[in-house]
Amino acid sequence: MKLPFSKDSSPKAKEPSSSLQTMKILHSESNCIELLSEALFASIQHVPAHQPIVVVCVGTDRSTGDALGPLVGSQLKRLDLNGSGIHLYGTLDNPVHAMNLNDTLTTIYQHYNNPYILAVDACLGQLTSVGCIQLGQGPVKPGAGVNKELPPVGDMHVTGIVNVGGFMEYFVLQNTRLSLVMTMAETIASSIHAALLMKRRWTPIPLGKID
């Protein structure tokens, strides 16, 4: 079985959709959740009702900075009280990290038919961008900031810039402020949850044939 994250010598480029959104916003902006959830919804509203949306939160709770993904996953698990169709991988209790990422992706593609994957991960960036949340199209590349080769994840991604990159990345991630990471995780989780609820609300219900 050929999995979507297998290497392909001649991949075909996909035509970009005008509805797909990209953005970068500081997590402390008063309207951050509103803007991020609207951008997320604009990107996932084209996903057919029969295509499952899977959220994969990448990271580990063994590193403060890298715990952003699992924190988002655990927040989403708590928020999904009324059900919003979330298929979720990666929480504090069951993180998705470098050691099990390949197996997790294999499980997802075996379990779901043509899933649409939203990846969440922490990243490092410029000093002026620390605390910003980024929404982008295409996969995230986990481990790139710490020189690890891991499979790309996602049809779209949300990343949180938790600290400054470019020097001693492992040390920087270990010494990232927990307060910042937790606040960003709450914002990202609330935005994803709101976008998925909007998606569920506005997805047309197929009507049966009337004789």
Short mmCIF file of C-alpha atoms in Angstrom, two decimals:
data_model
loop_
_atom_site.label_atom_id
_atom_site.label_comp_id
_atom_site.label_asym_id
_atom_site.label_seq_id
_atom_site.Cartn_x
_atom_site.Cartn_y
_atom_site.Cartn_z
CA MET A 1 0.00 0.00 0.00
CA LYS A 2 1.37 3.40 -1.00
CA LEU A 3 0.88 5.91 1.77
CA PRO A 4 0.53 9.65 1.09
CA PHE A 5 3.75 10.37 2.98
CA SER A 6 5.79 7.91 0.91
CA LYS A 7 8.45 9.41 -1.34
CA ASP A 8 7.40 9.93 -4.94
CA SER A 9 9.93 10.63 -7.67
CA SER A 10 7.42 12.57 -9.76
CA PRO A 11 4.75 14.14 -7.55
CA LYS A 12 1.96 16.05 -9.24
CA ALA A 13 1.43 19.57 -8.00
CA LYS A 14 -2.05 20.44 -6.81
CA GLU A 15 -3.78 23.54 -8.05
CA PRO A 16 -4.19 25.99 -5.16
CA SER A 17 -7.73 26.94 -4.19
CA SER A 18 -8.66 30.58 -3.72
CA SER A 19 -10.47 29.61 -0.48
CA LEU A 20 -7.29 28.34 1.15
CA GLN A 21 -6.00 30.65 3.83
CA THR A 22 -2.60 31.53 5.22
CA MET A 23 -2.02 33.87 8.12
CA LYS A 24 0.28 34.85 10.97
CA ILE A 25 -1.07 36.50 14.10
CA LEU A 26 0.16 37.23 17.60
CA HIS A 27 -1.61 34.97 20.09
CA SER A 28 -2.27 37.87 22.47
CA GLU A 29 -4.28 39.87 19.92
CA SER A 30 -7.78 40.40 21.30
CA ASN A 31 -9.44 38.94 18.19
CA CYS A 32 -6.90 36.17 17.56
CA ILE A 33 -9.33 33.28 18.13
CA GLU A 34 -11.97 34.90 15.93
CA LEU A 35 -9.59 35.56 13.04
CA LEU A 36 -7.80 32.22 13.27
CA SER A 37 -11.02 30.20 13.47
CA GLU A 38 -12.46 32.06 10.47
CA ALA A 39 -9.30 31.40 8.45
CA LEU A 40 -9.35 27.73 9.46
CA PHE A 41 -13.01 27.44 8.49
CA ALA A 42 -12.35 29.10 5.13
CA SER A 43 -9.72 26.44 4.47
CA ILE A 44 -11.72 23.37 5.55
CA GLN A 45 -15.16 24.34 4.27
CA HIS A 46 -14.31 22.83 0.88
CA VAL A 47 -13.60 19.42 2.44
CA PRO A 48 -16.47 17.07 1.45
CA ALA A 49 -18.75 15.83 4.22
CA HIS A 50 -17.69 12.23 3.58
CA GLN A 51 -13.98 13.05 3.94
CA PRO A 52 -12.85 12.71 7.58
CA ILE A 53 -10.91 15.57 9.13
CA VAL A 54 -8.10 14.35 11.38
CA VAL A 55 -6.18 16.63 13.74
CA VAL A 56 -2.62 15.46 14.46
CA CYS A 57 -0.89 17.33 17.29
CA VAL A 58 2.84 16.65 17.13
CA GLY A 59 5.22 17.03 20.05
CA THR A 60 6.26 15.68 23.43
CA ASP A 61 5.62 16.69 27.02
CA ARG A 62 9.29 15.96 27.81
CA SER A 63 10.20 19.39 26.41
CA THR A 64 8.41 22.58 27.44
CA GLY A 65 8.49 24.20 24.03
CA ASP A 66 7.69 21.01 22.15
CA ALA A 67 4.68 20.36 24.41
CA LEU A 68 2.56 22.81 22.40
CA GLY A 69 1.09 20.07 20.19
CA PRO A 70 0.11 17.67 23.02
CA LEU A 71 -1.32 20.58 25.02
CA VAL A 72 -3.50 21.56 22.05
CA GLY A 73 -4.61 17.95 21.69
CA SER A 74 -5.58 17.66 25.36
CA GLN A 75 -7.44 20.98 25.20
CA LEU A 76 -9.35 19.79 22.11
CA LYS A 77 -10.23 16.56 23.87
CA ARG A 78 -11.76 18.55 26.73
CA LEU A 79 -13.54 21.01 24.42
CA ASP A 80 -15.19 18.31 22.31
CA LEU A 81 -17.98 17.76 24.84
CA ASN A 82 -20.88 18.12 22.41
CA GLY A 83 -19.12 16.43 19.53
CA SER A 84 -17.74 18.27 16.52
CA GLY A 85 -16.48 15.35 14.46
CA ILE A 86 -12.91 15.64 15.70
CA HIS A 87 -10.65 12.69 14.97
CA LEU A 88 -7.72 13.47 17.24
CA TYR A 89 -4.19 12.14 17.58
CA GLY A 90 -1.62 13.59 19.98
CA THR A 91 -2.41 14.50 23.60
CA LEU A 92 -0.42 14.76 26.82
CA ASP A 93 -1.47 11.21 27.70
CA ASN A 94 -0.78 9.82 24.22
CA PRO A 95 1.64 12.13 22.39
CA VAL A 96 2.66 11.83 18.75
CA HIS A 97 6.41 12.34 18.53
CA ALA A 98 9.52 11.35 16.60
CA MET A 99 9.47 7.76 17.84
CA ASN A 100 5.90 6.94 16.80
CA LEU A 101 5.09 9.46 14.06
CA ASN A 102 5.50 7.00 11.17
CA ASP A 103 3.34 4.38 12.89
CA THR A 104 0.69 6.97 13.73
CA LEU A 105 0.45 8.15 10.12
CA THR A 106 0.23 4.55 8.91
CA THR A 107 -2.61 3.90 11.36
CA ILE A 108 -4.48 7.02 10.24
CA TYR A 109 -4.30 6.18 6.54
CA GLN A 110 -5.34 2.60 7.22
CA HIS A 111 -8.24 3.62 9.43
CA TYR A 112 -9.64 6.56 7.46
CA ASN A 113 -10.43 6.78 3.77
CA ASN A 114 -8.59 9.74 2.24
CA PRO A 115 -8.36 11.78 5.45
CA TYR A 116 -7.85 15.53 5.45
CA ILE A 117 -5.16 16.13 8.05
CA LEU A 118 -4.68 19.30 10.07
CA ALA A 119 -1.26 19.20 11.75
CA VAL A 120 -0.34 21.20 14.84
CA ASP A 121 3.26 21.67 15.96
CA ALA A 122 5.61 24.03 17.76
CA CYS A 123 8.39 25.80 15.90
CA LEU A 124 11.22 28.27 16.46
CA GLY A 125 11.57 31.59 14.67
CA GLN A 126 12.79 35.16 14.84
CA LEU A 127 12.66 37.05 18.12
CA THR A 128 10.00 39.41 16.76
CA SER A 129 7.78 36.44 15.85
CA VAL A 130 7.83 34.62 19.19
CA GLY A 131 4.24 34.18 20.36
CA CYS A 132 2.83 34.22 16.83
CA ILE A 133 0.53 31.53 15.47
CA GLN A 134 0.84 30.61 11.81
CA LEU A 135 -1.71 28.94 9.55
CA GLY A 136 -0.33 27.47 6.34
CA GLN A 137 -1.33 25.18 3.52
CA GLY A 138 0.46 21.91 2.92
CA PRO A 139 2.32 19.77 5.44
CA VAL A 140 4.34 20.76 8.46
CA LYS A 141 7.84 19.29 8.72
CA PRO A 142 8.31 18.11 12.30
CA GLY A 143 11.85 18.09 13.62
CA ALA A 144 13.18 20.48 10.98
CA GLY A 145 14.13 23.03 13.63
CA VAL A 146 16.28 20.50 15.50
CA ASN A 147 17.73 18.80 12.39
CA LYS A 148 15.60 15.65 12.54
CA GLU A 149 14.33 13.95 9.39
CA LEU A 150 10.69 13.04 9.93
CA PRO A 151 7.84 12.58 7.44
CA PRO A 152 5.84 15.70 6.57
CA VAL A 153 2.39 15.80 8.16
CA GLY A 154 -0.85 17.36 7.03
CA ASP A 155 -2.84 18.92 4.23
CA MET A 156 -2.67 22.13 6.22
CA HIS A 157 -0.95 23.10 9.44
CA VAL A 158 -1.02 25.39 12.44
CA THR A 159 2.30 26.18 14.09
CA GLY A 160 3.12 28.21 17.16
CA ILE A 161 6.44 30.05 17.34
CA VAL A 162 7.42 29.34 20.93
CA ASN A 163 11.00 30.62 21.01
CA VAL A 164 13.97 31.90 19.02
CA GLY A 165 15.64 29.57 16.52
CA GLY A 166 19.09 29.37 15.00
CA PHE A 167 21.24 28.29 17.93
CA MET A 168 21.15 25.38 20.41
CA GLU A 169 17.59 24.47 19.45
CA TYR A 170 17.23 21.57 21.91
CA PHE A 171 18.31 23.79 24.79
CA VAL A 172 16.00 26.58 23.63
CA LEU A 173 12.97 24.26 23.48
CA GLN A 174 13.75 22.89 26.93
CA ASN A 175 13.94 26.41 28.35
CA THR A 176 10.81 27.86 26.80
CA ARG A 177 8.31 29.53 29.15
CA LEU A 178 5.45 27.19 30.01
CA SER A 179 3.08 30.12 30.44
CA LEU A 180 3.54 31.16 26.80
CA VAL A 181 3.12 27.61 25.50
CA MET A 182 -0.05 26.99 27.52
CA THR A 183 -1.64 30.28 26.47
CA MET A 184 -0.86 29.62 22.80
CA ALA A 185 -2.21 26.07 23.11
CA GLU A 186 -5.51 27.32 24.54
CA THR A 187 -5.84 29.83 21.70
CA ILE A 188 -5.07 27.27 18.98
CA ALA A 189 -7.39 24.64 20.47
CA SER A 190 -10.28 27.11 20.81
CA SER A 191 -9.78 28.26 17.21
CA ILE A 192 -9.70 24.73 15.79
CA HIS A 193 -12.74 23.71 17.81
CA ALA A 194 -14.71 26.76 16.66
CA ALA A 195 -13.75 26.16 13.02
CA LEU A 196 -14.82 22.51 13.17
CA LEU A 197 -18.15 23.47 14.75
CA MET A 198 -18.71 26.01 11.96
CA LYS A 199 -17.81 23.33 9.42
CA ARG A 200 -20.32 20.94 10.95
CA ARG A 201 -23.02 23.61 11.07
CA TRP A 202 -22.60 24.67 7.45
CA THR A 203 -22.04 21.26 5.86
CA PRO A 204 -25.17 20.47 3.82
CA ILE A 205 -26.99 17.27 4.74
CA PRO A 206 -27.47 15.05 1.66
CA LEU A 207 -31.15 14.55 0.91
CA GLY A 208 -32.52 11.15 0.06
CA LYS A 209 -34.41 10.48 -3.15
CA ILE A 210 -38.09 11.35 -2.92
CA ASP A 211 -40.44 9.24 -5.01
#
